Amino acid sequence: MNASTATKPFLRALGGEALPRPPIWLMRQAGRYLPEYRELRATAPSFLDFCYNPTHAAEVTLQPIRRFGFDAAILFSDILVVPDALGQKVSFETGEGPRLDPISGPDDFARLRQSLDMTRLAPVLDTIRLVKSALPAETALIGFCGAPWTVATYMIAGRGTPDQAPARLFAYRQRDLFETLMARLVDASADYLTAQLRAGVDAVQIFDSWAGVLPIVEYERWCVRPIQEIVAKVRAAIPAAKIIAFPRGGGAQLLEVAALPGIAAIGLDTSVDPAWAARALPKGLPAQGNLDPLALLAGGAALDAAVDRILEAFSGRPHIFNLGHGILPPTPIEHVERLLKRVRG
Ligand code: CP3
């Protein structure tokens, strides 16, 4: 650990220290609730081009740090750059979300690359280097990828769906092919996270946004095991790698992820009772979360009460304050300021 690491509150909490006030960052903190984000975003024709432009991506990564002084910046990118770098066609339709050429069987799968096209992802690594050189010494930088299950749901359906039925059916009906796809995504994700850590991020987060739709057997098979494999691969390459797992929506099943060897912290979604989590999680494992994004949107006394409840539940434990899912675009700036004041005291 070097001197700058020791002074970053985010990394102290991630290392297992219970700080009097938890460090704070917010999922999707770089995004549409910020006027300066909307202004720069309007200059780029496509969202993916915007993600692959190091100057723009670095600028929007830094915007919430300048405005609010969060304890960590999260790299501005998207989880769907992985299928893009595996050769699947990916685009984002304004107001409609992602569109991919769906993978429905062996022929579509055969068109994917064996491994990531790293030239395609080079701008992401350049963004990391640009952000690192501009961040305050006390601010950490977080990289990320989507978990294989969550990424596979988009690769198979070709878009977001309410219940991930296309990927769930695929996994039941074409089990061997699904296994092969997941193995490809495990390798690609581990390579991608390793590259981000080598480029200078302080920690990485694995977003399993759709873990919560899986019954227990499938949860173990498609959420827990792939995350475990990624953690093992990344830590084989970089033994000190700090990896946060965020399995969203699985209820008490999250304890299976929390028990994985080698994870640095567990992200808690909005539905998790922080008092229960403080009792049930492995002792000393840092928890990250889990304010309801709608409480932040609402503001006022409801926001204060929700914040206090989380602070109280995790007091005396290593904790990183965050939302339980991404910040919502209509969230007023003043509510974020109020939240920071409340958390920092
Ligand atoms: O958190 C951050 O500030 C860093 C950037 C980030 C984005 N996406 C930028 C983004 C991160 C960490 C993500 C992760 C991501 N992307 C997830 C996992 C987390 C989660 O929210 O569950 C998922 C499932 C995606 C896929 C994705 N990207 C969808 C479904 C959409 C459309 C929905 C929407 O919010 O518009 C995106 C687009 C996207 N990714 C935007 C941003 C800021 C909005 C597009 C725009 O600004 O034009």
PDB file of C-alpha atoms and ligand atoms in Angstrom, residues 25-33 37-38 41 46-47 50-51 60-61 64 74-80 92-98 142 144-147 150-151 153-154 159-160 205 207-210 246 248 325-327 329, ligand 1:
ATOM      1  CA  TRP A  25     -20.137   7.330  -4.403  1.00  0.00           C
ATOM      2  CA  LEU A  26     -23.307   6.679  -6.437  1.00  0.00           C
ATOM      3  CA  MET A  27     -23.999   4.174  -9.163  1.00  0.00           C
ATOM      4  CA  ARG A  28     -24.570   6.073 -12.455  1.00  0.00           C
ATOM      5  CA  GLN A  29     -23.174   9.208 -10.816  1.00  0.00           C
ATOM      6  CA  ALA A  30     -21.976  10.317 -14.254  1.00  0.00           C
ATOM      7  CA  GLY A  31     -25.165  10.690 -16.179  1.00  0.00           C
ATOM      8  CA  ARG A  32     -28.298  12.423 -17.270  1.00  0.00           C
ATOM      9  CA  TYR A  33     -29.276  14.067 -13.948  1.00  0.00           C
ATOM     10  CA  TYR A  37     -23.405  15.628 -18.782  1.00  0.00           C
ATOM     11  CA  ARG A  38     -26.437  16.321 -20.988  1.00  0.00           C
ATOM     12  CA  ARG A  41     -23.632  14.071 -24.502  1.00  0.00           C
ATOM     13  CA  SER A  46     -24.098   7.807 -30.608  1.00  0.00           C
ATOM     14  CA  PHE A  47     -23.751   6.647 -27.014  1.00  0.00           C
ATOM     15  CA  PHE A  50     -19.275   8.771 -26.661  1.00  0.00           C
ATOM     16  CA  CYS A  51     -18.050   5.869 -24.467  1.00  0.00           C
ATOM     17  CA  VAL A  60     -17.948  13.004 -17.712  1.00  0.00           C
ATOM     18  CA  THR A  61     -16.211  10.642 -15.266  1.00  0.00           C
ATOM     19  CA  PRO A  64     -19.555  14.415 -10.482  1.00  0.00           C
ATOM     20  CA  ILE A  74     -16.555   5.347 -11.670  1.00  0.00           C
ATOM     21  CA  LEU A  75     -15.161   4.994 -15.154  1.00  0.00           C
ATOM     22  CA  PHE A  76     -17.668   6.227 -17.705  1.00  0.00           C
ATOM     23  CA  SER A  77     -18.404   3.366 -20.079  1.00  0.00           C
ATOM     24  CA  ASP A  78     -21.031   0.629 -20.394  1.00  0.00           C
ATOM     25  CA  ILE A  79     -21.238  -3.103 -19.710  1.00  0.00           C
ATOM     26  CA  LEU A  80     -22.162  -3.713 -23.373  1.00  0.00           C
ATOM     27  CA  PHE A  92     -28.167   2.399 -28.299  1.00  0.00           C
ATOM     28  CA  GLU A  93     -31.429   3.881 -29.495  1.00  0.00           C
ATOM     29  CA  THR A  94     -32.237   7.210 -27.845  1.00  0.00           C
ATOM     30  CA  GLY A  95     -34.932   6.725 -25.226  1.00  0.00           C
ATOM     31  CA  GLU A  96     -35.162   2.991 -25.903  1.00  0.00           C
ATOM     32  CA  GLY A  97     -31.961   1.497 -24.542  1.00  0.00           C
ATOM     33  CA  PRO A  98     -29.559  -1.017 -26.051  1.00  0.00           C
ATOM     34  CA  ILE A 142     -13.478   2.265  -9.981  1.00  0.00           C
ATOM     35  CA  PHE A 144     -16.338  -2.311 -13.937  1.00  0.00           C
ATOM     36  CA  CYS A 145     -17.881  -4.954 -16.126  1.00  0.00           C
ATOM     37  CA  GLY A 146     -21.259  -6.618 -16.285  1.00  0.00           C
ATOM     38  CA  ALA A 147     -21.468 -10.106 -14.830  1.00  0.00           C
ATOM     39  CA  THR A 150     -26.448  -9.936 -17.016  1.00  0.00           C
ATOM     40  CA  VAL A 151     -24.431  -9.404 -20.204  1.00  0.00           C
ATOM     41  CA  THR A 153     -29.383 -11.511 -21.076  1.00  0.00           C
ATOM     42  CA  TYR A 154     -28.766  -8.595 -23.474  1.00  0.00           C
ATOM     43  CA  ARG A 159     -32.413  -5.707 -25.775  1.00  0.00           C
ATOM     44  CA  GLY A 160     -33.580  -5.202 -22.206  1.00  0.00           C
ATOM     45  CA  GLN A 205     -17.166  -3.744  -9.644  1.00  0.00           C
ATOM     46  CA  PHE A 207     -22.643  -5.616 -11.978  1.00  0.00           C
ATOM     47  CA  ASP A 208     -25.049  -8.575 -11.941  1.00  0.00           C
ATOM     48  CA  SER A 209     -28.117  -6.418 -12.410  1.00  0.00           C
ATOM     49  CA  TRP A 210     -30.417  -9.295 -13.355  1.00  0.00           C
ATOM     50  CA  PHE A 246     -23.112  -6.502  -6.949  1.00  0.00           C
ATOM     51  CA  ARG A 248     -28.892  -7.273  -7.650  1.00  0.00           C
ATOM     52  CA  HIS A 325     -29.291   0.899  -7.966  1.00  0.00           C
ATOM     53  CA  GLY A 326     -28.431   3.731 -10.375  1.00  0.00           C
ATOM     54  CA  ILE A 327     -29.381   7.365  -9.758  1.00  0.00           C
ATOM     55  CA  PRO A 329     -32.263  11.039 -14.373  1.00  0.00           C
TER      56      PRO A 329
HETATM   57  O1  CP3 B   1     -22.222   4.461 -13.102  1.00  0.00           O
HETATM   58  C1  CP3 B   1     -21.689   5.291 -13.875  1.00  0.00           C
HETATM   59  O2  CP3 B   1     -21.838   6.525 -13.751  1.00  0.00           O
HETATM   60  C2  CP3 B   1     -20.743   4.775 -14.943  1.00  0.00           C
HETATM   61  C3  CP3 B   1     -21.317   4.498 -16.215  1.00  0.00           C
HETATM   62  C4  CP3 B   1     -22.263   3.333 -16.451  1.00  0.00           C
HETATM   63  C5  CP3 B   1     -23.220   3.378 -17.505  1.00  0.00           C
HETATM   64  N1  CP3 B   1     -23.810   2.147 -17.581  1.00  0.00           N
HETATM   65  C6  CP3 B   1     -23.482   4.540 -18.366  1.00  0.00           C
HETATM   66  C7  CP3 B   1     -24.759   4.614 -19.116  1.00  0.00           C
HETATM   67  C8  CP3 B   1     -22.359   2.069 -15.852  1.00  0.00           C
HETATM   68  C9  CP3 B   1     -21.611   1.519 -14.649  1.00  0.00           C
HETATM   69  C10 CP3 B   1     -23.331   1.327 -16.584  1.00  0.00           C
HETATM   70  C11 CP3 B   1     -23.660  -0.079 -16.288  1.00  0.00           C
HETATM   71  C12 CP3 B   1     -24.776  -0.721 -16.991  1.00  0.00           C
HETATM   72  N2  CP3 B   1     -25.151  -0.549 -18.298  1.00  0.00           N
HETATM   73  C13 CP3 B   1     -25.588  -1.723 -16.417  1.00  0.00           C
HETATM   74  C14 CP3 B   1     -25.427  -2.298 -15.030  1.00  0.00           C
HETATM   75  C15 CP3 B   1     -25.947  -1.393 -13.972  1.00  0.00           C
HETATM   76  C16 CP3 B   1     -27.440  -1.204 -13.982  1.00  0.00           C
HETATM   77  O3  CP3 B   1     -27.870  -0.073 -14.199  1.00  0.00           O
HETATM   78  O4  CP3 B   1     -28.172  -2.198 -13.769  1.00  0.00           O
HETATM   79  C17 CP3 B   1     -26.517  -2.110 -17.395  1.00  0.00           C
HETATM   80  C18 CP3 B   1     -27.613  -3.138 -17.223  1.00  0.00           C
HETATM   81  C19 CP3 B   1     -26.230  -1.383 -18.581  1.00  0.00           C
HETATM   82  C20 CP3 B   1     -26.890  -1.496 -19.915  1.00  0.00           C
HETATM   83  C21 CP3 B   1     -27.513  -0.217 -20.330  1.00  0.00           C
HETATM   84  N3  CP3 B   1     -26.822   0.926 -20.693  1.00  0.00           N
HETATM   85  C22 CP3 B   1     -28.892   0.070 -20.445  1.00  0.00           C
HETATM   86  C23 CP3 B   1     -30.007  -0.919 -20.133  1.00  0.00           C
HETATM   87  C24 CP3 B   1     -28.991   1.388 -20.874  1.00  0.00           C
HETATM   88  C25 CP3 B   1     -30.269   2.117 -21.242  1.00  0.00           C
HETATM   89  C26 CP3 B   1     -31.050   2.504 -20.046  1.00  0.00           C
HETATM   90  C27 CP3 B   1     -30.786   3.933 -19.674  1.00  0.00           C
HETATM   91  O5  CP3 B   1     -30.525   4.193 -18.478  1.00  0.00           O
HETATM   92  O6  CP3 B   1     -30.854   4.765 -20.579  1.00  0.00           O
HETATM   93  C28 CP3 B   1     -27.708   1.926 -20.988  1.00  0.00           C
HETATM   94  C29 CP3 B   1     -27.339   3.291 -21.409  1.00  0.00           C
HETATM   95  C30 CP3 B   1     -26.455   4.090 -20.482  1.00  0.00           C
HETATM   96  N4  CP3 B   1     -25.340   3.616 -19.858  1.00  0.00           N
HETATM   97  C31 CP3 B   1     -26.615   5.459 -20.143  1.00  0.00           C
HETATM   98  C32 CP3 B   1     -25.552   5.797 -19.299  1.00  0.00           C
HETATM   99  C33 CP3 B   1     -25.246   7.148 -18.698  1.00  0.00           C
HETATM  100  C34 CP3 B   1     -27.710   6.385 -20.692  1.00  0.00           C
HETATM  101  C35 CP3 B   1     -27.501   6.679 -22.139  1.00  0.00           C
HETATM  102  C36 CP3 B   1     -27.292   8.148 -22.492  1.00  0.00           C
HETATM  103  O7  CP3 B   1     -26.781   8.962 -21.699  1.00  0.00           O
HETATM  104  O8  CP3 B   1     -27.606   8.500 -23.625  1.00  0.00           O
END
